Amino acid sequence: MRRLLFVLLLAGCSDPPTPPPAAVDAGADQPAPTPDLALGPDLAGCGLPGGACCGDTCSTGSCVAGVCRSCGALGGACCPGRLCAAGGRCTNGACTACGGAGQPCCLEHTCAGGGCCVAGSCVGNGSACGKIDGTCADGSCGGCGANGQGCCLGSVCTAPALVCSASFYVCEPCGGPTQQCCPGGDCSAGSVCAKGLCARCGGLGQPCCAGACDAGCCDPGTMVCRAAGQCSSPDGGARDGGARVTDAGSSDAAADLRPHD
């Protein structure tokens, strides 16, 4: 009898069972998940066609001027305004590789990794400048050709987006809106060379970009972007067309104001 009572007392002193976990209230506020770029561009809220790039990455297409587009990839058609993704240059309507040593210089005479643009081709940083005496060092060839430096032999600047000033024989910025056009008629993305100066293009009331506009149509008589239906036909009448932008950058009018290759 005493043994039975002892066993019952021991059973009453044991730990109580652990209650089941409380159910989560589905209606309660929960912290929002943090976007993870490693999960893919779509889940991070960027990288979708027509939207902002995730850095320089898109779920489909190419990142061109900060926007995901179906044009602008190397080997593909240029985007409106003769734009290409980084490392590409619009040549005869197609994006070709540029900027590497031995490759053509990119827009505004740009070369990758501090290279120098010499006679239209890129010289690698630390390599001999060839037709210009000296070694390429961050865009400068033997102490000439960089911003604020004297022009190299032949009135040449070898660093990006520079032109030789005729007045002071010094390399100064070019290619931006209202600035001089860079050698070869180059202007920054979204600009066009008109009468020696770079001007924004593609918007309503602005010059057409290679015969195309971001909206509306390119008036063939003035090569200015107009609202749809306000572009004149070659015979002087109005028409509901003009040169319209397509994603490939094609248009139905030839431009006499355009960024140059």
Short mmCIF file of N, CA, C and O in Angstrom, two decimals, residues 139-225:
data_model
loop_
_atom_site.label_atom_id
_atom_site.label_comp_id
_atom_site.label_asym_id
_atom_site.label_seq_id
_atom_site.Cartn_x
_atom_site.Cartn_y
_atom_site.Cartn_z
N GLY A 139 43.42 57.48 -70.06
CA GLY A 139 42.90 58.36 -71.10
C GLY A 139 43.89 59.37 -71.64
O GLY A 139 43.62 60.01 -72.66
N SER A 140 45.01 59.51 -70.97
CA SER A 140 46.03 60.48 -71.40
C SER A 140 47.16 59.74 -72.11
O SER A 140 47.60 58.67 -71.68
N CYS A 141 47.64 60.29 -73.22
CA CYS A 141 48.75 59.69 -73.95
C CYS A 141 50.01 60.53 -73.76
O CYS A 141 50.16 61.60 -74.38
N GLY A 142 50.87 60.10 -72.89
CA GLY A 142 52.12 60.82 -72.67
C GLY A 142 51.94 62.24 -72.19
O GLY A 142 52.72 63.13 -72.54
N GLY A 143 50.89 62.50 -71.42
CA GLY A 143 50.67 63.82 -70.85
C GLY A 143 49.82 64.74 -71.71
O GLY A 143 49.67 65.92 -71.38
N CYS A 144 49.21 64.22 -72.76
CA CYS A 144 48.30 65.03 -73.57
C CYS A 144 47.00 64.26 -73.80
O CYS A 144 46.94 63.04 -73.61
N GLY A 145 45.95 64.98 -74.15
CA GLY A 145 44.71 64.34 -74.57
C GLY A 145 43.65 64.14 -73.51
O GLY A 145 42.52 63.78 -73.84
N ALA A 146 43.94 64.37 -72.23
CA ALA A 146 42.95 64.23 -71.16
C ALA A 146 42.35 65.60 -70.84
O ALA A 146 42.82 66.64 -71.31
N ASN A 147 41.30 65.59 -70.04
CA ASN A 147 40.59 66.83 -69.71
C ASN A 147 41.53 67.85 -69.06
O ASN A 147 42.21 67.55 -68.07
N GLY A 148 41.61 69.06 -69.65
CA GLY A 148 42.46 70.12 -69.13
C GLY A 148 43.89 70.05 -69.62
O GLY A 148 44.66 71.00 -69.42
N GLN A 149 44.28 68.95 -70.27
CA GLN A 149 45.63 68.84 -70.81
C GLN A 149 45.66 69.42 -72.22
O GLN A 149 44.64 69.66 -72.85
N GLY A 150 46.87 69.66 -72.70
CA GLY A 150 47.02 70.11 -74.07
C GLY A 150 46.57 69.03 -75.05
O GLY A 150 46.57 67.83 -74.73
N CYS A 151 46.16 69.45 -76.22
CA CYS A 151 45.75 68.50 -77.25
C CYS A 151 46.99 67.75 -77.76
O CYS A 151 48.09 68.30 -77.80
N CYS A 152 46.79 66.52 -78.16
CA CYS A 152 47.88 65.75 -78.75
C CYS A 152 48.09 66.19 -80.20
O CYS A 152 47.31 66.95 -80.76
N LEU A 153 49.17 65.70 -80.79
CA LEU A 153 49.51 66.05 -82.15
C LEU A 153 48.33 65.80 -83.08
O LEU A 153 47.72 64.74 -83.05
N GLY A 154 48.00 66.80 -83.89
CA GLY A 154 46.86 66.69 -84.79
C GLY A 154 45.56 67.15 -84.17
O GLY A 154 44.48 66.80 -84.65
N SER A 155 45.64 67.94 -83.08
CA SER A 155 44.45 68.48 -82.39
C SER A 155 43.54 67.36 -81.90
O SER A 155 42.32 67.40 -82.05
N VAL A 156 44.15 66.34 -81.31
CA VAL A 156 43.42 65.14 -80.87
C VAL A 156 43.33 65.09 -79.36
O VAL A 156 44.30 65.41 -78.65
N CYS A 157 42.17 64.68 -78.85
CA CYS A 157 41.99 64.35 -77.43
C CYS A 157 41.73 62.86 -77.33
O CYS A 157 40.97 62.30 -78.13
N THR A 158 42.33 62.19 -76.38
CA THR A 158 42.27 60.73 -76.31
C THR A 158 41.39 60.20 -75.18
O THR A 158 41.10 59.01 -75.13
N ALA A 159 40.98 61.07 -74.25
CA ALA A 159 40.08 60.66 -73.16
C ALA A 159 38.64 60.87 -73.61
O ALA A 159 38.36 61.60 -74.57
N PRO A 160 37.66 60.23 -72.93
CA PRO A 160 36.27 60.30 -73.39
C PRO A 160 35.67 61.70 -73.32
O PRO A 160 36.00 62.50 -72.45
N ALA A 161 34.75 61.95 -74.26
CA ALA A 161 33.89 63.15 -74.25
C ALA A 161 34.69 64.44 -74.18
O ALA A 161 34.36 65.35 -73.41
N LEU A 162 35.74 64.54 -74.98
CA LEU A 162 36.56 65.74 -75.03
C LEU A 162 36.78 66.16 -76.47
O LEU A 162 36.81 65.34 -77.39
N VAL A 163 36.95 67.46 -76.66
CA VAL A 163 37.27 68.01 -77.97
C VAL A 163 38.38 69.03 -77.80
O VAL A 163 38.49 69.67 -76.74
N CYS A 164 39.22 69.17 -78.81
CA CYS A 164 40.33 70.13 -78.74
C CYS A 164 39.81 71.53 -79.01
O CYS A 164 39.22 71.81 -80.06
N SER A 165 40.00 72.41 -78.05
CA SER A 165 39.58 73.80 -78.20
C SER A 165 40.47 74.50 -79.23
O SER A 165 41.69 74.53 -79.09
N ALA A 166 39.82 75.06 -80.24
CA ALA A 166 40.58 75.75 -81.28
C ALA A 166 41.25 77.01 -80.74
O ALA A 166 42.29 77.44 -81.25
N SER A 167 40.67 77.57 -79.70
CA SER A 167 41.20 78.83 -79.16
C SER A 167 42.42 78.62 -78.27
O SER A 167 43.40 79.38 -78.33
N PHE A 168 42.37 77.58 -77.42
CA PHE A 168 43.42 77.42 -76.41
C PHE A 168 44.24 76.14 -76.60
O PHE A 168 45.18 75.90 -75.85
N TYR A 169 43.89 75.31 -77.59
CA TYR A 169 44.59 74.05 -77.85
C TYR A 169 44.65 73.19 -76.58
O TYR A 169 45.67 72.61 -76.23
N VAL A 170 43.50 73.16 -75.88
CA VAL A 170 43.35 72.37 -74.66
C VAL A 170 42.12 71.48 -74.81
O VAL A 170 41.13 71.87 -75.45
N CYS A 171 42.16 70.30 -74.25
CA CYS A 171 41.03 69.37 -74.32
C CYS A 171 39.95 69.80 -73.33
O CYS A 171 40.22 69.96 -72.13
N GLU A 172 38.72 69.98 -73.83
CA GLU A 172 37.61 70.41 -73.00
C GLU A 172 36.39 69.54 -73.27
O GLU A 172 36.30 68.90 -74.32
N PRO A 173 35.42 69.50 -72.32
CA PRO A 173 34.27 68.59 -72.45
C PRO A 173 33.43 68.87 -73.70
O PRO A 173 33.31 70.00 -74.17
N CYS A 174 32.82 67.79 -74.21
CA CYS A 174 31.93 67.88 -75.36
C CYS A 174 30.86 66.80 -75.22
O CYS A 174 30.92 65.94 -74.36
N GLY A 175 29.84 66.88 -76.06
CA GLY A 175 28.84 65.81 -76.16
C GLY A 175 27.59 65.97 -75.33
O GLY A 175 26.58 65.34 -75.63
N GLY A 176 27.63 66.80 -74.29
CA GLY A 176 26.44 67.01 -73.48
C GLY A 176 25.53 68.04 -74.11
O GLY A 176 25.94 68.79 -75.00
N PRO A 177 24.27 68.10 -73.68
CA PRO A 177 23.35 69.10 -74.22
C PRO A 177 23.93 70.51 -74.11
O PRO A 177 24.46 70.88 -73.05
N THR A 178 23.87 71.26 -75.19
CA THR A 178 24.38 72.63 -75.37
C THR A 178 25.91 72.68 -75.51
O THR A 178 26.46 73.75 -75.77
N GLN A 179 26.61 71.54 -75.35
CA GLN A 179 28.05 71.53 -75.54
C GLN A 179 28.38 71.27 -77.02
O GLN A 179 27.52 70.86 -77.81
N GLN A 180 29.64 71.50 -77.38
CA GLN A 180 30.07 71.17 -78.73
C GLN A 180 29.88 69.68 -78.99
O GLN A 180 29.99 68.86 -78.08
N CYS A 181 29.62 69.34 -80.24
CA CYS A 181 29.62 67.93 -80.61
C CYS A 181 31.04 67.39 -80.50
O CYS A 181 32.01 68.09 -80.79
N CYS A 182 31.16 66.14 -80.07
CA CYS A 182 32.47 65.51 -80.03
C CYS A 182 32.92 65.18 -81.45
O CYS A 182 32.11 65.19 -82.39
N PRO A 183 34.20 64.89 -81.65
CA PRO A 183 34.68 64.56 -82.99
C PRO A 183 33.84 63.46 -83.64
O PRO A 183 33.45 62.49 -82.99
N GLY A 184 33.54 63.64 -84.91
CA GLY A 184 32.68 62.69 -85.61
C GLY A 184 31.21 62.97 -85.42
O GLY A 184 30.36 62.21 -85.89
N GLY A 185 30.86 64.06 -84.72
CA GLY A 185 29.46 64.40 -84.49
C GLY A 185 28.83 63.64 -83.35
O GLY A 185 27.60 63.58 -83.24
N ASP A 186 29.64 63.04 -82.47
CA ASP A 186 29.10 62.28 -81.34
C ASP A 186 28.48 63.19 -80.29
O ASP A 186 29.01 64.26 -79.99
N CYS A 187 27.35 62.74 -79.75
CA CYS A 187 26.71 63.39 -78.60
C CYS A 187 26.31 62.31 -77.61
O CYS A 187 26.23 61.13 -77.97
N SER A 188 26.06 62.70 -76.38
CA SER A 188 25.66 61.73 -75.36
C SER A 188 24.31 61.13 -75.73
O SER A 188 23.58 61.64 -76.58
N ALA A 189 23.97 60.02 -75.07
CA ALA A 189 22.72 59.32 -75.35
C ALA A 189 21.53 60.25 -75.22
O ALA A 189 21.43 61.03 -74.27
N GLY A 190 20.63 60.19 -76.21
CA GLY A 190 19.44 61.02 -76.17
C GLY A 190 19.65 62.42 -76.70
O GLY A 190 18.78 63.28 -76.56
N SER A 191 20.81 62.67 -77.31
CA SER A 191 21.11 63.98 -77.89
C SER A 191 21.52 63.80 -79.35
O SER A 191 21.89 62.71 -79.78
N VAL A 192 21.45 64.88 -80.09
CA VAL A 192 21.78 64.85 -81.51
C VAL A 192 22.64 66.06 -81.83
O VAL A 192 22.52 67.12 -81.20
N CYS A 193 23.55 65.89 -82.80
CA CYS A 193 24.43 66.98 -83.20
C CYS A 193 23.72 67.84 -84.23
O CYS A 193 23.32 67.35 -85.31
N ALA A 194 23.52 69.12 -83.93
CA ALA A 194 22.85 70.05 -84.83
C ALA A 194 23.64 71.34 -84.89
O ALA A 194 23.77 72.04 -83.88
N LYS A 195 24.20 71.62 -86.05
CA LYS A 195 24.96 72.86 -86.25
C LYS A 195 26.12 72.98 -85.27
O LYS A 195 26.40 74.05 -84.73
N GLY A 196 26.78 71.86 -85.02
CA GLY A 196 27.98 71.87 -84.18
C GLY A 196 27.74 71.77 -82.70
O GLY A 196 28.69 71.66 -81.92
N LEU A 197 26.46 71.81 -82.26
CA LEU A 197 26.15 71.70 -80.83
C LEU A 197 25.23 70.51 -80.58
O LEU A 197 24.41 70.14 -81.43
N CYS A 198 25.35 69.91 -79.41
CA CYS A 198 24.49 68.78 -79.04
C CYS A 198 23.19 69.30 -78.44
O CYS A 198 23.20 70.20 -77.60
N ALA A 199 22.09 68.74 -78.89
CA ALA A 199 20.76 69.13 -78.39
C ALA A 199 19.98 67.87 -78.06
O ALA A 199 20.13 66.84 -78.72
N ARG A 200 19.15 67.95 -77.03
CA ARG A 200 18.32 66.80 -76.68
C ARG A 200 17.37 66.50 -77.83
O ARG A 200 16.91 67.40 -78.53
N CYS A 201 17.07 65.23 -78.02
CA CYS A 201 16.22 64.84 -79.14
C CYS A 201 15.19 63.82 -78.69
O CYS A 201 15.29 63.23 -77.62
N GLY A 202 14.16 63.67 -79.51
CA GLY A 202 13.16 62.62 -79.29
C GLY A 202 11.89 63.06 -78.60
O GLY A 202 10.85 62.41 -78.74
N GLY A 203 11.93 64.15 -77.83
CA GLY A 203 10.74 64.65 -77.15
C GLY A 203 9.95 65.59 -78.04
O GLY A 203 10.46 66.10 -79.05
N LEU A 204 8.69 65.82 -77.70
CA LEU A 204 7.86 66.72 -78.49
C LEU A 204 8.50 68.11 -78.56
O LEU A 204 8.91 68.67 -77.54
N GLY A 205 8.63 68.64 -79.77
CA GLY A 205 9.26 69.94 -79.98
C GLY A 205 10.76 69.88 -80.08
O GLY A 205 11.40 70.90 -80.34
N GLN A 206 11.36 68.70 -79.88
CA GLN A 206 12.81 68.55 -79.98
C GLN A 206 13.18 67.95 -81.33
O GLN A 206 12.34 67.37 -82.02
N PRO A 207 14.46 68.06 -81.73
CA PRO A 207 14.88 67.41 -82.98
C PRO A 207 14.63 65.90 -82.92
O PRO A 207 14.66 65.29 -81.85
N CYS A 208 14.38 65.32 -84.08
CA CYS A 208 14.20 63.87 -84.14
C CYS A 208 15.53 63.18 -83.87
O CYS A 208 16.60 63.70 -84.19
N CYS A 209 15.48 62.02 -83.25
CA CYS A 209 16.67 61.20 -83.02
C CYS A 209 16.78 60.21 -84.18
O CYS A 209 16.05 59.22 -84.23
N ALA A 210 17.67 60.47 -85.10
CA ALA A 210 17.85 59.59 -86.26
C ALA A 210 16.53 59.33 -86.96
O ALA A 210 16.23 58.22 -87.38
N GLY A 211 15.70 60.38 -87.09
CA GLY A 211 14.44 60.26 -87.79
C GLY A 211 13.33 59.65 -86.97
O GLY A 211 12.27 59.31 -87.51
N ALA A 212 13.52 59.50 -85.67
CA ALA A 212 12.52 58.87 -84.81
C ALA A 212 12.28 59.72 -83.57
O ALA A 212 13.09 60.58 -83.21
N CYS A 213 11.13 59.49 -82.92
CA CYS A 213 10.74 60.25 -81.73
C CYS A 213 10.26 59.29 -80.65
O CYS A 213 9.79 58.19 -80.94
N ASP A 214 10.38 59.73 -79.39
CA ASP A 214 9.90 58.92 -78.27
C ASP A 214 8.38 58.82 -78.29
O ASP A 214 7.81 57.84 -77.80
N ALA A 215 7.70 59.84 -78.79
CA ALA A 215 6.24 59.85 -78.88
C ALA A 215 5.85 60.70 -80.08
O ALA A 215 6.63 61.52 -80.55
N GLY A 216 4.64 60.51 -80.59
CA GLY A 216 4.19 61.28 -81.73
C GLY A 216 4.89 60.86 -83.00
O GLY A 216 5.07 59.67 -83.27
N CYS A 217 5.34 61.83 -83.80
CA CYS A 217 5.95 61.52 -85.09
C CYS A 217 7.03 62.54 -85.40
O CYS A 217 7.10 63.62 -84.82
N CYS A 218 7.91 62.16 -86.33
CA CYS A 218 8.99 63.04 -86.77
C CYS A 218 8.55 63.73 -88.05
O CYS A 218 8.31 63.08 -89.07
N ASP A 219 8.42 65.04 -88.01
CA ASP A 219 7.99 65.81 -89.18
C ASP A 219 9.10 65.80 -90.23
O ASP A 219 10.21 66.28 -89.95
N PRO A 220 8.85 65.25 -91.42
CA PRO A 220 9.92 65.13 -92.41
C PRO A 220 10.38 66.47 -92.97
O PRO A 220 11.47 66.57 -93.52
N GLY A 221 9.55 67.50 -92.85
CA GLY A 221 9.94 68.80 -93.36
C GLY A 221 10.88 69.55 -92.44
O GLY A 221 11.80 70.23 -92.89
N THR A 222 10.67 69.42 -91.13
CA THR A 222 11.48 70.16 -90.15
C THR A 222 12.39 69.26 -89.34
O THR A 222 13.27 69.75 -88.62
N MET A 223 12.18 67.93 -89.39
CA MET A 223 12.90 66.96 -88.58
C MET A 223 12.78 67.28 -87.09
O MET A 223 13.72 67.19 -86.31
N VAL A 224 11.55 67.70 -86.71
CA VAL A 224 11.21 67.99 -85.32
C VAL A 224 10.08 67.06 -84.89
O VAL A 224 9.19 66.74 -85.70
N CYS A 225 10.10 66.60 -83.65
CA CYS A 225 9.07 65.70 -83.14
C CYS A 225 7.77 66.47 -82.87
O CYS A 225 7.78 67.49 -82.16
#
